[in-house]
Amino acid sequence: MAKKQLDEDLLTGGSLGSDKDKQAKKAEKLAKQKAKAKEKNDAKRSAIKSQIDSLKEAKAKETDKAKLDELDSKIKKLSDKYSAVGSNAAGSVPKRTATIIKSAVCVVIIVALLVTYVATGAVRKGFIASLSLPAQYFTGMTVSNGDNKAKIKVATYNFYFATTYNTMQSQQSQYEQYGIDPAQAGLDVDFSKKLSKQTYKDKEKNEEMTWEEHMHDLVLDSIENTYTYYLAAVDANDGKEPEITDEQQNELKETITQYRETANKYGYTLSGYLVRAMGKGVTESVFRTETTRQYIAQNYQAELSSNVANKEYTADDLNKYKNEHKADFETVDIRFFECSSEDEAKEFAKKLKSDASNFAALCSQYAADDFSKEAYKDDAYSTEIGMTKAALQSRQYAIATADAHEHEEGEEHSEDEELKYSGLDWLFSKDRKAGDIKQYSTSVVYVLSPASVSNRKTVNVRHVLIKPETNEKDAAVTTATAKQWKAAYNKAKDLLASWDKTEDAFAQLAKDNSADGSASEGGLYSNVVTGQMVNSFSAWCFDNARRVGDTGIVRTEYGYHIMYFSGKNDQTVWQYNAKQALASDDSNSANKKLEKEYELKENWFGSRYFEKDVDISN
């Protein structure tokens, strides 16, 4: 695309002109991608939340300090993972949190926290009744690649400070909700006190600064990241600002409406309220402009990723990547159970027969709750199909955790630190054979198939999720009574019996009845890989006897799934995963290349007007 000189002041949006149809198609495509991603992320969050709740229940019953610390660690990791779902994956802020703050893909709009600003008196410092014209007109910094340049006003800085502050405060609140000390996660900041009066230590640089200074650095990172993708998006659109999707327009409209209602409640105009909550110069116009630009940056980054994801890789490309990362593609099939304590795991392993014929019975015996005791009676519930090391680690199993290791006081784990995983070393050893048994900490493993690069194909399946109806609204389905589970099963059975035996009819069945996010797509999950779905769902999908048109009813912690097998794909699981890894690497490289092209420079005079703290007396 031809480069055009952009408005040096604040890049006012341009019209779409003859590109309107093209932009509409782009917007529609991005909206569909966003909807699909949301469905998948909702399912992931639900699964992680269930794991967190189970760990919290175990923590409430535990008295041993070492085990409590272990449970806290697991809850923290899952909480980080929960927060990270749906985001693109420095300092004592958790790495994931810092990335979320920096990323253009995170448009932070938090009504409740803005209300908290005003209600608690924690407003931006130096508030005056005027709309602070210097903040609206003074340039605080520029972002430029030489050809394209944006002058960032002081008001924009104040907007980003508020959203960054809110994101970190929200993350800290989430840790506290799950019973985690925020200091353990690096968020050792007291938001009821001035940031300028609190010390932050950058462990990577071994430097000390105030939390105000650290927050300032995060804000600059966020602005530079967003405006890099925003400017690139405008440049790629012949110098005109692209439209945001209809969904984003509606979301912004609804947010503005909510803010206006809240402002009126507190006796403010909307702009007056935003200025008080977010800083001088952050009027309704600034809020709309900056949020729109965040959306544009988000969409452009998603478009770049989508372009890379659609790139074709040759068989030689995939084989080369596999050979260079063979350990990442090796998988095992196992029977697996995670006990509540190491003593129970030892008892379990001692009672386990050499042919594992009593594995399900032992799982049911040692399960921690009534739902699990019943669910584990089915062999599939404890069968892990095609699990990589990474998949086992993501499930927080004891056998997949790093060996105990020590740090100097105050030192934390770094990315380049070499960790040992004795449990995984045993499981993925070339000496393993079918029938081997291992008790490792609280984990018990029975090997069905030792490590290899499997040639299983990815599969396409449809399903209809029928949840048991519980007595309490929003209660986890695992709390449902036996009678409620029975009613759900009968409903699933009757629906399957009513189906007229075509895939199109099954898709309609899902649209009309499924409680899963995939309902709008006819219950379809494409390119399912091993280790992606919960055990019993995955075991059904990857049964060697599975044929196109097969149906069944599978029970998971989400309810009963009426299953339909659409078929196997040409690509193997490892080929699909290699393609995703290559695409991810290429996408990261493209993003890094773009980000290096743009540079942020602070304006000394304008930066004197930045609001870097909140107006708190102590």
XYZ file of C-alpha atoms in Angstrom:
618
model
C 0.000 0.000 0.000
C 1.184 3.511 -0.794
C 2.369 5.433 2.237
C 0.679 8.753 3.010
C 1.708 11.407 5.455
C -0.596 11.070 8.443
C -1.907 13.945 10.514
C 0.997 15.037 12.700
C -1.295 16.188 15.466
C -3.552 13.333 16.574
C -4.422 11.369 13.468
C -8.066 12.178 12.909
C -10.001 9.311 11.352
C -10.491 9.241 7.581
C -13.396 7.952 5.527
C -13.418 4.546 3.915
C -14.114 5.812 0.424
C -14.008 3.153 -2.250
C -12.649 0.590 0.235
C -15.921 0.412 2.196
C -16.957 -3.019 0.904
C -13.477 -4.383 1.487
C -13.450 -3.062 5.047
C -16.935 -4.441 5.706
C -15.774 -7.917 4.688
C -12.697 -7.579 6.872
C -14.834 -6.463 9.779
C -17.236 -9.366 9.309
C -14.354 -11.838 9.174
C -12.758 -10.400 12.305
C -16.086 -10.462 14.139
C -16.531 -14.151 13.334
C -12.975 -14.905 14.429
C -13.544 -13.015 17.657
C -16.814 -14.879 18.335
C -15.158 -18.263 17.793
C -12.226 -17.306 19.984
C -14.608 -16.149 22.716
C -16.445 -19.485 22.676
C -13.203 -21.416 23.007
C -11.921 -19.089 25.719
C -15.160 -19.366 27.694
C -14.813 -23.143 27.663
C -11.169 -22.911 28.776
C -12.016 -20.499 31.586
C -14.813 -22.762 32.786
C -12.439 -25.729 32.928
C -9.758 -23.735 34.776
C -12.337 -22.322 37.200
C -13.463 -25.868 38.045
C -9.849 -26.844 38.798
C -9.381 -23.778 40.997
C -12.575 -24.520 42.916
C -11.450 -28.103 43.524
C -8.074 -26.929 44.812
C -9.746 -24.383 47.085
C -11.913 -27.151 48.543
C -8.803 -29.262 49.155
C -7.053 -26.258 50.708
C -9.939 -25.708 53.139
C -9.490 -29.259 54.452
C -5.660 -29.220 54.554
C -3.640 -28.404 57.673
C -0.103 -29.355 56.632
C 1.845 -26.156 55.799
C 3.947 -27.713 53.036
C 0.837 -29.043 51.321
C -0.934 -25.716 51.787
C 1.995 -23.973 50.096
C 1.815 -26.483 47.256
C -1.919 -25.883 46.858
C -1.361 -22.101 46.905
C 1.225 -22.480 44.161
C -1.156 -24.535 42.008
C -4.008 -22.064 42.557
C -1.729 -19.164 41.624
C -0.619 -20.848 38.406
C -4.206 -21.601 37.450
C -5.271 -18.060 38.326
C -2.522 -16.701 36.049
C -3.641 -19.120 33.374
C -7.290 -18.042 33.820
C -6.315 -14.381 33.421
C -4.190 -15.160 30.371
C -6.924 -16.945 28.390
C -7.746 -14.858 25.358
C -4.666 -12.674 25.567
C -1.421 -12.655 23.645
C 1.136 -14.489 25.571
C 8.761 -7.428 33.430
C 9.611 -6.699 36.630
C 7.865 -7.932 39.708
C 4.487 -7.739 37.951
C 3.737 -11.270 36.681
C 5.073 -11.597 33.142
C 1.620 -12.479 31.863
C 0.039 -9.480 33.570
C 2.649 -7.141 32.100
C 2.015 -8.589 28.638
C -1.735 -8.130 29.001
C -1.194 -4.491 29.996
C 1.153 -3.873 27.077
C -0.747 -5.775 24.414
C -2.849 -3.946 21.870
C -5.181 -6.934 21.921
C -6.467 -5.979 25.371
C -9.026 -3.164 25.292
C -9.586 -2.411 28.960
C -13.015 -1.033 29.772
C -13.924 -1.562 33.428
C -17.024 0.239 34.647
C -16.912 -1.064 38.213
C -13.358 0.077 38.817
C -14.067 3.549 37.509
C -16.950 3.710 39.953
C -14.524 2.638 42.664
C -12.204 5.518 41.770
C -14.914 8.062 42.565
C -16.717 6.256 45.375
C -13.545 5.720 47.418
C -12.049 9.120 46.766
C -9.098 7.553 44.929
C -9.302 10.067 42.095
C -6.542 11.360 39.839
C -4.298 13.858 41.601
C -4.691 17.552 41.172
C -8.296 17.344 39.917
C -9.910 20.667 39.056
C -13.389 21.405 37.780
C -12.226 22.418 34.307
C -11.584 19.933 31.515
C -7.877 20.758 31.697
C -7.137 22.213 28.280
C -3.318 21.809 28.598
C -3.783 18.047 28.791
C -5.879 18.093 25.638
C -3.464 20.220 23.610
C 0.050 19.594 24.934
C 2.000 16.807 23.230
C 3.382 14.335 25.753
C 5.185 12.015 23.336
C 5.379 10.877 19.733
C 5.271 7.438 18.141
C 6.912 7.259 14.727
C 8.663 5.028 12.196
C 10.002 7.947 10.176
C 7.200 7.972 7.619
C 4.193 7.819 9.913
C 3.983 9.802 13.107
C 1.441 10.384 15.859
C 1.666 13.103 18.474
C 0.261 11.713 21.712
C -1.451 14.274 23.901
C -1.146 14.394 27.686
C -4.814 13.371 27.919
C -4.006 10.141 26.084
C -1.291 9.358 28.607
C -3.781 9.902 31.424
C -6.281 7.565 29.722
C -3.661 4.809 29.473
C -2.499 5.334 33.033
C -6.053 4.785 34.275
C -6.596 1.627 32.200
C -3.213 0.223 33.227
C -3.926 0.999 36.877
C -7.339 -0.686 36.599
C -5.893 -3.807 34.956
C -3.324 -4.289 37.700
C -5.847 -3.607 40.452
C -8.217 -6.143 38.881
C -5.446 -8.751 38.683
C -4.580 -8.190 42.328
C -8.233 -8.535 43.334
C -8.451 -11.821 41.472
C -5.457 -13.215 43.343
C -7.033 -12.206 46.641
C -10.306 -13.832 45.581
C -8.484 -17.136 45.173
C -6.706 -16.810 48.502
C -3.294 -15.941 47.061
C -0.994 -13.355 48.586
C -0.510 -10.785 45.763
C 3.099 -10.371 46.880
C 3.733 -13.978 45.822
C 2.654 -12.962 42.333
C 4.811 -9.846 42.328
C 1.908 -7.447 42.828
C 3.228 -6.207 46.165
C 1.640 -2.780 45.797
C -0.974 -1.158 48.029
C -3.524 0.598 45.830
C -4.888 2.476 48.827
C -1.620 4.417 49.058
C 0.328 6.668 46.729
C 2.377 4.765 44.168
C 5.117 7.362 44.546
C 5.605 6.321 48.175
C 6.097 2.596 47.444
C 9.252 0.841 46.281
C 9.386 -1.482 43.299
C 12.403 -3.654 42.535
C 13.153 -4.612 38.959
C 14.862 -7.955 39.507
C 16.000 -8.291 35.896
C 17.885 -4.988 36.008
C 18.559 -5.190 39.738
C 17.256 -1.660 40.112
C 14.939 -0.020 42.580
C 12.355 2.586 41.661
C 8.973 3.705 42.878
C 5.772 1.986 41.794
C 4.821 5.268 40.155
C 7.933 5.075 37.964
C 7.278 1.430 37.169
C 3.654 2.142 36.283
C 4.874 4.971 34.032
C 7.117 2.525 32.155
C 4.183 0.119 31.684
C 1.989 2.943 30.398
C 4.593 3.976 27.827
C 4.913 0.356 26.682
C 1.146 0.142 26.283
C 0.906 3.379 24.301
C 3.824 2.463 22.048
C 2.394 -0.990 21.382
C -1.120 0.241 20.603
C -0.021 3.133 18.388
C 2.455 0.925 16.524
C -0.375 -1.327 15.327
C -2.776 1.572 14.918
C -0.383 3.496 12.679
C 0.430 0.359 10.698
C -3.309 -0.311 10.236
C -3.900 3.217 8.923
C -0.861 2.943 6.650
C -2.089 -0.398 5.265
C -5.467 1.252 4.558
C -4.002 3.958 2.301
C -3.715 6.453 5.119
C -7.355 6.194 6.223
C -8.534 4.969 9.604
C -10.197 1.524 9.219
C -13.650 0.928 10.617
C -14.070 -1.189 13.713
C -16.491 -4.120 13.689
C -20.205 -3.736 14.386
C -19.734 -5.710 17.587
C -17.008 -3.322 18.744
C -19.134 -0.298 17.861
C -22.010 -1.709 19.900
C -19.689 -2.551 22.791
C -18.327 0.994 22.847
C -21.834 2.436 22.609
C -23.051 0.294 25.523
C -20.013 1.242 27.602
C -20.561 4.953 26.999
C -24.217 4.512 27.989
C -23.214 2.751 31.224
C -20.652 5.441 32.007
C -23.185 8.209 31.390
C -25.683 6.568 33.753
C -22.975 6.191 36.405
C -21.837 9.794 35.914
C -25.382 11.072 36.350
C -25.721 8.986 39.507
C -22.754 10.849 40.990
C -23.963 14.197 39.701
C -21.465 14.589 36.846
C -21.637 15.067 33.113
C -20.003 12.153 31.299
C -16.886 14.173 30.416
C -16.659 15.561 33.934
C -16.915 12.080 35.371
C -14.258 10.683 33.038
C -11.913 13.556 33.860
C -12.365 12.914 37.564
C -11.961 9.148 37.223
C -9.275 8.931 34.543
C -7.394 12.201 34.579
C -7.248 15.689 33.118
C -8.323 15.914 29.507
C -9.941 12.458 29.349
C -13.273 13.687 28.031
C -15.900 11.605 26.263
C -14.277 12.493 22.923
C -10.838 11.318 24.089
C -12.308 8.139 25.551
C -14.103 7.321 22.277
C -11.026 8.115 20.189
C -8.552 6.109 22.239
C -10.853 3.109 22.670
C -11.535 3.076 18.922
C -7.807 3.160 18.214
C -7.241 0.285 20.606
C -9.869 -1.682 18.683
C -8.209 -0.821 15.368
C -4.828 -1.891 16.744
C -6.396 -5.094 18.068
C -8.023 -5.850 14.718
C -4.851 -5.225 12.751
C -2.814 -7.438 15.048
C -5.474 -10.156 14.693
C -5.415 -9.717 10.920
C -1.637 -10.158 10.819
C -1.944 -13.318 12.906
C -4.750 -14.592 10.673
C -2.668 -14.028 7.551
C 0.183 -16.038 9.030
C -2.198 -18.753 10.272
C -3.434 -19.247 6.699
C 0.082 -19.621 5.355
C 0.815 -22.992 3.777
C 3.829 -24.985 4.932
C 5.357 -27.834 2.938
C 5.827 -31.369 4.238
C 9.565 -30.639 4.356
C 8.901 -27.559 6.524
C 6.842 -29.619 8.971
C 9.292 -32.516 9.088
C 12.216 -30.175 9.643
C 10.415 -28.504 12.530
C 9.469 -31.871 14.035
C 13.047 -33.135 13.855
C 14.311 -29.962 15.533
C 11.693 -30.181 18.298
C 11.058 -33.902 18.533
C 10.642 -33.897 22.312
C 7.762 -31.411 21.955
C 5.794 -33.776 19.700
C 6.265 -37.050 21.551
C 3.071 -38.237 23.192
C 2.044 -40.929 25.664
C -1.232 -42.742 26.344
C -1.716 -43.319 30.047
C -4.193 -44.065 32.797
C -3.806 -41.265 35.299
C -5.084 -40.198 38.703
C -4.124 -37.276 40.929
C -4.608 -38.113 44.610
C -5.308 -35.640 47.402
C -2.083 -36.542 49.222
C 1.147 -38.435 48.668
C 0.149 -41.048 51.249
C -3.047 -41.767 49.306
C -1.049 -42.012 46.080
C 1.231 -44.601 47.674
C -1.781 -46.626 48.842
C -3.353 -46.348 45.366
C -0.178 -47.573 43.647
C 0.205 -50.435 46.118
C -3.359 -51.665 45.453
C -3.144 -51.229 41.670
C -3.044 -54.536 39.774
C -0.325 -55.080 37.198
C -2.873 -55.051 34.356
C -4.616 -51.934 35.757
C -7.932 -53.777 35.717
C -8.911 -52.079 38.978
C -7.695 -48.579 38.013
C -11.212 -47.142 37.633
C -12.372 -48.679 40.902
C -9.416 -47.149 42.756
C -10.016 -43.756 41.145
C -13.606 -43.887 42.363
C -12.449 -44.944 45.837
C -9.920 -42.126 46.206
C -11.919 -39.392 44.435
C -12.524 -36.302 46.550
C -16.204 -35.618 45.755
C -19.402 -37.449 44.866
C -19.373 -36.394 41.213
C -15.834 -37.696 40.691
C -16.541 -40.938 42.544
C -19.292 -41.674 40.032
C -17.529 -40.298 36.940
C -14.304 -42.255 37.526
C -16.200 -45.557 37.301
C -15.886 -45.067 33.530
C -12.369 -46.003 32.329
C -12.404 -43.098 29.850
C -12.501 -40.547 32.663
C -8.977 -41.463 33.770
C -7.580 -42.171 30.290
C -5.214 -39.562 28.876
C -4.816 -39.918 25.103
C -1.831 -38.512 23.167
C -0.464 -36.294 25.937
C 2.657 -34.215 25.327
C 4.865 -32.956 28.125
C 3.367 -29.492 27.690
C -0.199 -30.821 27.896
C 0.556 -32.623 31.154
C 2.222 -29.503 32.568
C -0.780 -27.360 31.639
C -2.990 -29.610 33.754
C -0.826 -28.929 36.808
C -0.191 -32.616 37.533
C 2.390 -33.371 40.227
C 4.327 -35.674 37.894
C 4.703 -32.758 35.464
C 5.999 -30.203 37.989
C 9.620 -29.135 38.253
C 11.835 -30.766 40.863
C 12.328 -28.849 44.087
C 15.046 -26.238 43.688
C 16.336 -23.346 45.743
C 16.969 -19.698 45.024
C 18.888 -17.062 46.852
C 16.690 -14.988 49.143
C 14.586 -12.610 47.063
C 15.551 -14.311 43.782
C 12.811 -15.682 41.561
C 12.622 -18.205 38.763
C 13.757 -16.805 35.417
C 12.830 -17.940 31.906
C 16.319 -19.156 31.049
C 16.732 -21.175 34.241
C 17.300 -24.893 33.610
C 14.696 -26.914 35.516
C 14.545 -30.651 36.004
C 11.381 -32.715 35.662
C 12.101 -36.164 37.081
C 8.499 -37.321 36.673
C 8.352 -36.433 32.997
C 11.854 -37.819 32.430
C 10.620 -41.179 33.714
C 7.382 -41.104 31.715
C 9.000 -40.106 28.405
C 12.095 -42.277 28.764
C 12.933 -44.598 25.865
C 13.009 -47.380 28.465
C 9.266 -47.081 29.170
C 6.959 -49.866 28.081
C 3.249 -50.565 28.259
C 2.247 -51.724 31.729
C 4.798 -49.665 33.647
C 3.470 -48.102 36.853
C 4.717 -44.977 38.607
C 3.701 -43.183 41.768
C 5.234 -39.715 41.823
C 4.225 -37.406 44.642
C 0.413 -37.294 44.414
C 0.297 -38.711 40.863
C -0.296 -42.339 39.881
C 0.420 -43.369 36.261
C -0.140 -46.568 34.295
C 1.490 -46.571 30.848
C -0.740 -47.687 27.976
C 1.569 -46.599 25.148
C 5.107 -45.258 25.699
C 6.423 -42.049 24.156
C 6.450 -41.737 20.377
C 5.528 -39.256 17.661
C 2.063 -40.566 16.899
C 0.476 -40.567 13.449
C -3.040 -40.043 14.795
C -5.015 -37.709 12.550
C -6.838 -34.630 13.788
C -10.603 -35.107 13.861
C -13.777 -33.092 13.390
C -16.639 -33.735 15.795
C -19.989 -32.228 16.623
C -21.640 -32.379 20.008
C -24.704 -31.237 21.894
C -24.061 -30.347 25.539
C -26.906 -31.066 27.953
C -26.251 -29.706 31.432
C -27.985 -31.026 34.537
C -30.341 -28.413 35.952
C -29.144 -27.564 39.454
C -31.186 -26.017 42.250
C -28.986 -22.932 42.480
C -28.408 -20.496 39.651
C -24.874 -20.610 38.202
C -23.936 -23.588 40.424
C -21.318 -25.954 38.972
C -22.934 -28.967 37.307
C -20.695 -31.212 39.416
C -22.912 -30.266 42.383
C -26.025 -31.658 40.677
C -27.836 -34.525 42.363
C -28.011 -38.052 40.956
C -31.621 -37.354 40.010
C -30.623 -34.209 38.100
C -27.870 -36.072 36.269
C -30.346 -38.814 35.388
C -32.783 -36.240 33.982
C -30.007 -34.739 31.849
C -29.045 -38.171 30.540
C -32.644 -38.986 29.654
C -32.954 -35.706 27.789
C -29.742 -36.448 25.858
C -30.955 -39.958 25.046
C -34.340 -38.686 23.832
C -32.740 -36.008 21.658
C -30.405 -38.537 20.061
C -33.348 -40.858 19.391
C -35.256 -38.003 17.715
C -32.385 -37.160 15.339
C -33.012 -38.113 11.698
C -29.498 -39.491 11.038
C -27.956 -36.735 8.877
C -25.086 -34.454 9.878
C -27.072 -31.345 8.931
C -29.876 -32.478 11.224
C -27.356 -33.074 14.017
C -25.987 -29.557 13.515
C -29.515 -28.186 13.882
C -29.980 -30.317 16.993
C -26.921 -28.602 18.483
C -28.114 -25.119 17.497
C -31.481 -25.730 19.122
C -30.387 -27.544 22.289
C -26.673 -27.278 23.127
C -25.494 -25.327 26.179
C -21.969 -25.133 24.719
C -20.493 -22.088 22.998
C -20.165 -24.103 19.791
C -23.966 -24.303 19.395
C -24.047 -21.491 16.818
C -21.643 -23.538 14.681
C -23.814 -26.631 14.908
C -21.703 -28.015 17.754
C -18.678 -28.346 15.471
C -15.104 -28.598 16.703
C -12.648 -28.772 13.797
C -9.082 -30.088 13.882
C -9.387 -31.499 17.383
C -5.995 -32.683 18.648
C -5.136 -35.077 21.438
C -4.824 -33.424 24.831
C -7.156 -30.592 23.816
C -10.428 -31.869 25.268
C -11.267 -33.350 28.670
C -10.457 -37.048 28.987
C -13.735 -38.836 28.302
C -14.559 -36.484 25.402
C -11.091 -37.014 23.904
C -11.138 -40.785 24.458
C -14.360 -41.027 22.449
C -12.990 -38.874 19.619
C -9.733 -40.813 19.260
C -11.055 -44.339 19.687
C -9.387 -46.388 16.927
C -12.759 -47.894 16.018
C -14.372 -44.496 15.399
C -16.039 -44.081 11.990
C -17.846 -41.222 10.204
C -21.428 -40.986 11.429
C -20.767 -42.642 14.792
C -22.799 -41.229 17.676
C -22.700 -41.654 21.428
C -23.335 -40.015 24.788
C -20.327 -38.994 26.888
C -20.290 -37.655 30.440
C -17.852 -34.937 31.525
C -17.733 -32.365 34.302
C -19.722 -30.067 31.994
C -22.682 -32.400 31.507
C -23.698 -35.011 28.932
C -22.392 -34.628 25.388
C -24.327 -36.131 22.487
C -21.473 -36.920 20.102
C -21.308 -37.096 16.300
C -18.090 -38.077 14.512
C -17.622 -35.994 11.341
C -14.376 -37.663 10.329
C -10.592 -37.614 10.337
C -8.519 -34.977 8.545
C -5.518 -35.489 6.295
C -3.076 -33.886 8.742
C -1.731 -35.790 11.698
C -1.864 -34.225 15.148
C 1.878 -33.582 15.115
C 1.695 -31.990 11.647
C -1.147 -29.733 12.769
C 0.723 -28.751 15.934
C 3.929 -28.146 13.954
C 2.009 -25.876 11.562
C 0.566 -23.932 14.508
C 4.026 -23.613 16.073
C 5.583 -22.403 12.810
C 2.737 -19.935 12.322
C 3.168 -18.692 15.889
C 6.916 -18.232 15.380
C 6.355 -16.405 12.089
C 3.658 -14.244 13.665
C 5.918 -13.323 16.577
C 8.741 -12.504 14.169
C 6.455 -10.294 12.080
C 5.194 -8.519 15.209
C 8.718 -7.968 16.539
C 9.832 -6.627 13.162
C 6.943 -4.170 13.082
C 7.452 -3.119 16.698
C 11.146 -2.394 16.030
C 10.186 -0.042 13.222
C 8.282 2.278 15.543
C 9.773 4.299 18.383
C 8.238 6.277 21.224
C 9.864 9.512 22.358
C 8.732 11.548 25.339
C 8.320 15.310 25.012
C 10.070 16.908 27.970
C 7.665 19.842 28.330
C 4.444 17.899 27.789
C 5.533 15.086 30.105
C 5.556 17.579 33.010
C 1.756 17.413 32.860
C 1.415 13.609 33.055
C -0.664 12.379 35.976
C 1.258 9.412 37.369
C -0.485 8.789 40.661
C -3.854 8.940 42.382
C -4.924 11.579 44.861
C -4.668 9.641 48.123
C -3.613 11.373 51.308
C -1.437 8.660 52.905
